[in-house]
Short mmCIF file of C-alpha atoms in Angstrom, two decimals:
data_model
loop_
_atom_site.label_atom_id
_atom_site.label_comp_id
_atom_site.label_asym_id
_atom_site.label_seq_id
_atom_site.Cartn_x
_atom_site.Cartn_y
_atom_site.Cartn_z
CA MET A 730 -0.90 8.82 -22.15
CA LYS A 731 -3.01 10.51 -24.85
CA TYR A 732 -5.93 8.28 -23.84
CA LYS A 733 -5.56 9.32 -20.22
CA ILE A 734 -5.56 13.01 -21.11
CA ILE A 735 -8.71 12.59 -23.22
CA LEU A 736 -10.35 10.64 -20.41
CA LEU A 737 -9.56 13.32 -17.85
CA MET A 738 -10.89 16.01 -20.17
CA PHE A 739 -14.10 14.00 -20.33
CA PHE A 740 -14.24 14.01 -16.51
CA PHE A 741 -14.01 17.80 -16.41
CA VAL A 742 -16.71 18.16 -19.06
CA ALA A 743 -18.97 15.66 -17.34
CA ILE A 744 -18.59 17.37 -13.96
CA SER A 745 -19.09 20.88 -15.30
CA SER A 746 -22.15 19.91 -17.32
CA CYS A 747 -24.04 18.31 -14.42
CA LYS A 748 -27.36 20.01 -13.77
CA LYS A 749 -27.76 21.55 -10.33
CA GLU A 750 -30.90 19.57 -9.70
CA ASP A 751 -29.06 16.30 -10.32
CA ARG A 752 -28.13 15.08 -6.84
CA THR A 753 -25.88 12.25 -8.06
CA LYS A 754 -22.15 12.72 -7.52
CA ILE A 755 -19.59 10.49 -9.18
CA LEU A 756 -16.29 9.66 -7.48
CA TYR A 757 -13.66 8.57 -9.98
CA LEU A 758 -11.26 6.15 -8.29
CA GLY A 759 -8.11 4.95 -10.03
CA HIS A 760 -5.53 2.45 -8.82
CA SER A 761 -2.75 0.30 -10.27
CA LEU A 762 -3.74 -3.20 -9.11
CA PRO A 763 -5.36 -5.99 -11.16
CA GLN A 764 -9.01 -6.82 -10.64
CA SER A 765 -8.14 -10.16 -9.04
CA HIS A 766 -6.25 -8.44 -6.21
CA PRO A 767 -7.78 -8.49 -2.69
CA VAL A 768 -7.36 -4.71 -2.41
CA HIS A 769 -9.44 -4.20 -5.56
CA LYS A 770 -12.09 -6.45 -4.03
CA GLY A 771 -12.03 -4.21 -0.95
CA ILE A 772 -12.55 -1.17 -3.17
CA LEU A 773 -15.60 -2.84 -4.73
CA GLU A 774 -17.00 -3.22 -1.19
CA PHE A 775 -16.42 0.51 -0.70
CA GLN A 776 -18.26 1.16 -3.95
CA LYS A 777 -21.22 -1.00 -2.93
CA ALA A 778 -21.45 0.31 0.64
CA LEU A 779 -21.38 3.95 -0.43
CA ALA A 780 -24.08 3.44 -3.06
CA ASN A 781 -26.29 1.79 -0.42
CA LYS A 782 -25.71 4.41 2.28
CA SER A 783 -26.32 7.32 -0.07
CA GLY A 784 -29.33 5.82 -1.79
CA GLY A 785 -27.43 5.98 -5.06
CA THR A 786 -26.62 9.70 -4.83
CA LEU A 787 -22.89 8.97 -4.38
CA LYS A 788 -21.44 6.56 -6.90
CA ILE A 789 -17.89 5.33 -7.45
CA LYS A 790 -16.45 4.65 -10.88
CA VAL A 791 -13.39 2.40 -10.51
CA PHE A 792 -10.45 2.37 -12.94
CA PRO A 793 -8.06 -0.50 -12.00
CA ASP A 794 -4.89 -1.74 -13.77
CA ALA A 795 -3.22 1.69 -13.81
CA GLN A 796 -5.68 2.94 -16.44
CA LEU A 797 -5.24 6.47 -15.09
CA GLY A 798 -1.49 6.20 -14.46
CA SER A 799 0.98 5.05 -11.83
CA GLU A 800 0.42 5.49 -8.11
CA ARG A 801 2.36 8.73 -8.09
CA GLU A 802 0.57 10.07 -11.18
CA VAL A 803 -2.87 9.38 -9.72
CA LEU A 804 -1.87 11.03 -6.43
CA GLU A 805 -1.04 14.17 -8.38
CA LEU A 806 -4.42 13.95 -10.14
CA LEU A 807 -6.10 13.86 -6.72
CA GLN A 808 -4.20 16.94 -5.63
CA ILE A 809 -5.49 18.99 -8.57
CA GLY A 810 -9.00 17.55 -8.32
CA SER A 811 -9.11 15.58 -11.59
CA VAL A 812 -9.74 12.29 -9.77
CA ALA A 813 -11.62 11.89 -6.48
CA ALA A 814 -10.01 8.85 -4.86
CA THR A 815 -7.28 6.25 -5.10
CA LYS A 816 -5.46 3.47 -3.28
CA VAL A 817 -1.71 3.72 -2.82
CA SER A 818 0.99 2.09 -0.73
CA ALA A 819 1.93 4.04 2.38
CA ALA A 820 5.51 3.83 1.06
CA THR A 821 4.56 5.82 -2.04
CA LEU A 822 2.46 8.20 0.01
CA SER A 823 5.39 8.95 2.32
CA ASN A 824 6.97 10.93 -0.52
CA PHE A 825 4.04 13.34 -0.20
CA VAL A 826 3.16 13.01 3.50
CA PRO A 827 6.28 12.38 5.68
CA GLU A 828 4.34 10.86 8.59
CA TYR A 829 3.63 7.73 6.52
CA HIS A 830 7.36 6.91 6.72
CA ILE A 831 6.65 5.69 10.25
CA LEU A 832 4.63 2.74 8.96
CA GLY A 833 7.61 1.45 6.98
CA ILE A 834 9.99 1.15 9.94
CA PRO A 835 11.20 -2.48 10.02
CA TYR A 836 9.82 -4.60 12.83
CA LEU A 837 7.84 -1.70 14.29
CA PHE A 838 4.80 -3.93 14.78
CA ARG A 839 5.09 -6.92 17.11
CA ASP A 840 2.45 -8.92 15.24
CA GLN A 841 -0.69 -8.54 13.16
CA LYS A 842 -2.89 -7.84 16.18
CA HIS A 843 -0.61 -5.00 17.28
CA ARG A 844 -0.56 -3.60 13.73
CA PHE A 845 -4.33 -3.39 13.44
CA GLU A 846 -4.65 -1.89 16.92
CA VAL A 847 -2.33 0.90 15.82
CA LEU A 848 -3.76 1.48 12.36
CA GLU A 849 -7.40 1.42 13.45
CA GLY A 850 -6.79 3.40 16.63
CA SER A 851 -6.05 7.04 17.34
CA ILE A 852 -2.46 6.87 16.05
CA GLY A 853 -3.45 5.47 12.68
CA LYS A 854 -6.30 7.94 12.28
CA SER A 855 -4.00 10.82 13.14
CA ILE A 856 -1.61 9.80 10.37
CA LEU A 857 -4.51 9.56 7.90
CA GLU A 858 -5.49 13.13 8.72
CA LYS A 859 -1.95 14.46 8.22
CA GLY A 860 -2.37 14.18 4.46
CA SER A 861 -5.11 16.81 4.32
CA LYS A 862 -2.57 19.64 4.24
CA PHE A 863 -1.23 18.05 1.06
CA TRP A 864 -4.78 17.69 -0.41
CA LEU A 865 -4.74 13.92 0.26
CA ARG A 866 -7.16 12.87 2.98
CA GLY A 867 -6.77 9.30 4.23
CA LEU A 868 -9.99 7.34 4.74
CA CYS A 869 -8.74 3.95 5.93
CA TYR A 870 -5.97 1.37 5.65
CA TYR A 871 -6.11 -1.79 3.58
CA ASP A 872 -4.13 -4.82 4.67
CA ALA A 873 -1.07 -5.41 2.49
CA GLY A 874 0.41 -8.09 4.74
CA SER A 875 4.06 -8.48 5.62
CA ARG A 876 6.96 -8.19 3.21
CA SER A 877 9.64 -10.90 3.10
CA PHE A 878 12.68 -11.79 1.00
CA TYR A 879 12.67 -14.15 -1.96
CA THR A 880 15.68 -15.19 -4.02
CA SER A 881 16.48 -17.21 -7.10
CA ASN A 882 19.64 -19.20 -6.34
CA LYS A 883 20.61 -18.78 -2.69
CA PRO A 884 18.39 -19.28 0.35
CA ILE A 885 18.35 -16.59 3.05
CA ARG A 886 18.35 -18.13 6.50
CA THR A 887 20.22 -15.41 8.41
CA PRO A 888 21.04 -11.75 7.62
CA GLU A 889 24.56 -12.85 6.68
CA ASP A 890 23.11 -14.72 3.71
CA LEU A 891 22.14 -11.33 2.24
CA ASN A 892 25.78 -10.30 1.92
CA GLY A 893 26.64 -9.63 -1.71
CA LEU A 894 23.07 -10.13 -2.95
CA LYS A 895 21.32 -7.51 -5.07
CA ILE A 896 17.78 -7.19 -3.72
CA ARG A 897 15.16 -5.21 -5.59
CA VAL A 898 13.31 -2.69 -3.43
CA MET A 899 10.75 0.03 -4.00
CA ASN A 900 12.17 3.47 -4.74
CA ASN A 901 11.79 4.34 -1.08
CA GLN A 902 14.68 5.45 1.12
CA MET A 903 13.63 3.46 4.16
CA ALA A 904 13.41 0.23 2.16
CA ILE A 905 16.83 0.96 0.66
CA ASN A 906 18.35 1.65 4.09
CA MET A 907 16.83 -1.51 5.55
CA VAL A 908 18.26 -3.90 2.95
CA ASN A 909 21.66 -2.22 3.08
CA ALA A 910 21.69 -2.38 6.90
CA MET A 911 21.01 -6.11 6.76
CA GLY A 912 23.99 -6.61 4.46
CA GLY A 913 22.34 -6.78 1.06
CA SER A 914 22.72 -4.40 -1.85
CA ALA A 915 19.42 -2.56 -2.27
CA THR A 916 18.52 -2.08 -5.93
CA PRO A 917 15.53 0.18 -6.74
CA LEU A 918 13.80 -1.10 -9.85
CA ALA A 919 10.42 -0.70 -11.52
CA TYR A 920 8.12 -3.54 -10.49
CA GLY A 921 7.22 -4.31 -14.10
CA GLU A 922 10.87 -4.99 -14.91
CA LEU A 923 11.50 -7.30 -11.97
CA TYR A 924 10.60 -10.69 -13.49
CA THR A 925 13.10 -10.24 -16.30
CA ALA A 926 15.69 -8.78 -13.92
CA ILE A 927 15.56 -11.88 -11.70
CA GLN A 928 15.49 -14.20 -14.68
CA GLN A 929 18.59 -12.58 -16.21
CA GLY A 930 20.46 -12.24 -12.92
CA VAL A 931 20.37 -8.44 -12.83
CA VAL A 932 19.13 -8.84 -9.27
CA ASP A 933 19.30 -11.90 -7.02
CA GLY A 934 15.89 -11.42 -5.50
CA ALA A 935 13.33 -9.04 -4.07
CA GLU A 936 10.98 -8.58 -1.12
CA ASN A 937 7.21 -8.57 -1.08
CA ASN A 938 4.09 -10.15 0.37
CA PRO A 939 2.81 -13.63 -0.69
CA PRO A 940 -0.03 -12.49 -2.99
CA SER A 941 2.33 -10.22 -4.92
CA PHE A 942 5.01 -12.93 -5.03
CA VAL A 943 2.55 -15.27 -6.73
CA SER A 944 0.42 -12.89 -8.84
CA SER A 945 3.60 -11.50 -10.43
CA ASN A 946 4.73 -15.07 -11.23
CA HIS A 947 8.01 -14.39 -9.43
CA TYR A 948 7.60 -17.76 -7.70
CA GLU A 949 8.39 -19.39 -11.05
CA ILE A 950 11.98 -18.10 -10.97
CA SER A 951 12.54 -17.53 -7.23
CA LYS A 952 12.66 -20.84 -5.43
CA TYR A 953 13.41 -19.56 -1.93
CA TYR A 954 10.95 -17.51 0.12
CA THR A 955 12.17 -16.42 3.55
CA LEU A 956 9.34 -15.28 5.83
CA ASP A 957 11.35 -12.79 7.88
CA GLN A 958 8.39 -10.34 7.69
CA HIS A 959 10.61 -7.28 8.01
CA SER A 960 7.90 -4.71 7.32
CA ALA A 961 4.14 -4.44 7.06
CA VAL A 962 3.48 -1.33 4.98
CA PRO A 963 -0.29 -0.95 4.53
CA ASP A 964 -2.17 0.40 1.57
CA VAL A 965 -4.16 3.60 2.08
CA LEU A 966 -7.55 4.53 0.64
CA LEU A 967 -7.47 8.26 -0.11
CA ILE A 968 -9.85 10.96 -1.21
CA GLY A 969 -8.69 14.28 -2.57
CA THR A 970 -9.62 17.25 -0.38
CA LYS A 971 -10.79 19.17 -3.45
CA PHE A 972 -13.58 16.58 -3.78
CA TRP A 973 -14.05 15.99 -0.04
CA ASP A 974 -14.62 19.67 0.70
CA LYS A 975 -17.53 19.75 -1.77
CA LEU A 976 -19.41 17.04 0.13
CA SER A 977 -22.08 17.80 2.70
CA GLU A 978 -21.51 16.70 6.30
CA GLU A 979 -23.93 13.81 5.78
CA GLU A 980 -22.12 12.72 2.62
CA LYS A 981 -18.78 12.80 4.43
CA VAL A 982 -20.20 10.47 7.08
CA TRP A 983 -21.39 8.07 4.37
CA VAL A 984 -17.99 8.05 2.68
CA GLN A 985 -16.09 7.42 5.90
CA GLU A 986 -18.47 4.70 7.09
CA ALA A 987 -18.32 2.96 3.71
CA ALA A 988 -14.52 3.10 3.74
CA ASP A 989 -14.33 1.64 7.26
CA GLU A 990 -16.68 -1.20 6.33
CA SER A 991 -14.67 -1.97 3.20
CA ALA A 992 -11.46 -2.16 5.26
CA GLN A 993 -12.95 -4.89 7.44
CA ALA A 994 -14.12 -6.87 4.40
CA GLN A 995 -10.73 -6.46 2.72
CA LYS A 996 -8.96 -8.12 5.67
CA LYS A 997 -10.77 -11.38 4.87
CA PHE A 998 -10.01 -11.07 1.15
CA TRP A 999 -6.34 -10.56 2.03
CA SER A 1000 -6.19 -13.50 4.45
CA ASP A 1001 -7.73 -15.83 1.87
CA SER A 1002 -5.32 -14.58 -0.78
CA VAL A 1003 -2.26 -15.19 1.43
CA GLU A 1004 -3.38 -18.74 2.15
CA GLU A 1005 -3.98 -19.50 -1.52
CA SER A 1006 -0.71 -17.86 -2.61
CA MET A 1007 1.36 -19.87 -0.17
CA ARG A 1008 -0.31 -23.06 -1.36
CA ILE A 1009 0.51 -22.27 -4.99
CA ALA A 1010 4.12 -21.37 -4.18
CA LYS A 1011 4.74 -24.56 -2.19
CA GLU A 1012 3.15 -26.77 -4.85
CA ALA A 1013 5.46 -25.12 -7.41
CA GLY A 1014 8.49 -26.24 -5.42
CA VAL A 1015 9.31 -23.01 -3.59
CA GLU A 1016 11.18 -23.67 -0.34
CA VAL A 1017 9.53 -21.63 2.40
CA ILE A 1018 12.01 -20.70 5.12
CA ILE A 1019 10.99 -19.61 8.63
CA PRO A 1020 14.05 -17.79 10.02
CA GLU A 1021 14.82 -16.33 13.42
CA LYS A 1022 13.30 -12.89 12.92
CA SER A 1023 15.11 -11.34 15.86
CA LEU A 1024 18.40 -11.64 13.94
CA PHE A 1025 17.01 -9.54 11.11
CA ALA A 1026 15.42 -7.07 13.54
CA GLU A 1027 18.75 -6.56 15.29
CA LYS A 1028 20.52 -5.85 12.01
CA SER A 1029 17.93 -3.26 10.99
CA LYS A 1030 17.99 -1.20 14.21
CA SER A 1031 20.05 1.53 12.55
CA VAL A 1032 17.12 2.29 10.22
CA LEU A 1033 15.00 3.48 13.15
CA GLU A 1034 17.92 5.39 14.65
CA ASP A 1035 18.56 7.22 11.37
CA PHE A 1036 14.84 7.92 11.01
CA ILE A 1037 14.62 9.59 14.43
CA LYS A 1038 17.66 11.73 13.62
CA LYS A 1039 16.00 12.92 10.43
CA TYR A 1040 12.49 13.31 11.88
CA PRO A 1041 12.92 14.03 15.64
CA ASP A 1042 9.36 15.36 15.85
CA MET A 1043 8.06 11.86 15.02
CA GLU A 1044 9.90 10.06 17.84
CA GLU A 1045 6.97 10.44 20.20
CA THR A 1046 4.62 8.74 17.75
CA VAL A 1047 7.07 5.89 17.21
CA ASN A 1048 7.36 5.38 20.98
CA GLN A 1049 3.58 5.42 21.35
CA ILE A 1050 3.34 2.63 18.77
CA LYS A 1051 6.08 0.55 20.39
CA ASN A 1052 4.49 0.91 23.83
CA LYS A 1053 0.92 0.27 22.74
#
């Protein structure tokens, strides 16, 4: 933590000491993922595209591996202007910007094609803009695939198989409600503690996408992976409004175009990563189960109903997505 404070102090000094005639602007971007992750590779495309479009006058300095703090900590740094940009899960962002809760509704998207049509269309862009009033402007979405259940000792073939099982979830109310509605016992737990928790039987399993399942080495101790694909919560590339508002109109265009181009490149990185992750898991002896997803969708209907009761003003948006 002391290192982070010193580093941030350096940022302030560096920014304040820039000469007016120096046209170069540095965007500090921090995130919590490893450098091998497909989202980090997408961020590097953002970095490259922006440097090219701006002729080197806008540069991005990337700090991966949670060097600047957790997702929530970096979001707070964006809000006060200490860091320019970050990548966070829409689930984490929903604690700051309520509209992002919509993207976590189980089985909201019919398939991947439908998901991208929504995220890259007017609905998705509208949600990105909602964060500006909280000093967090969304630039684009990065593919984070679909989340599915994995367990250590008992396969999940139907929702009834979740009964009595402790399933680790993010500290997100919608994820908690979803697992509980399906019959499991949702157990919020820090991601870094999950391997040991599964190994020691503190939890029976968890839910995540294939690249995370493999990169975390959870496939070593969880031999059942059920591709129920209950949610598809995207990642979001953000820029703090305190930095955004200092950009010229031309610079804003460069940033947005670079972000959009990086999102398209990241899709391919993600697809390749999913394919490789599934290969590794299967070769390690993981049983991959393809269940009847409609059974899980039926069980989770109450999550949407409860959401609409809590956020009635968002029902129209949800219906627009379902009818798209």
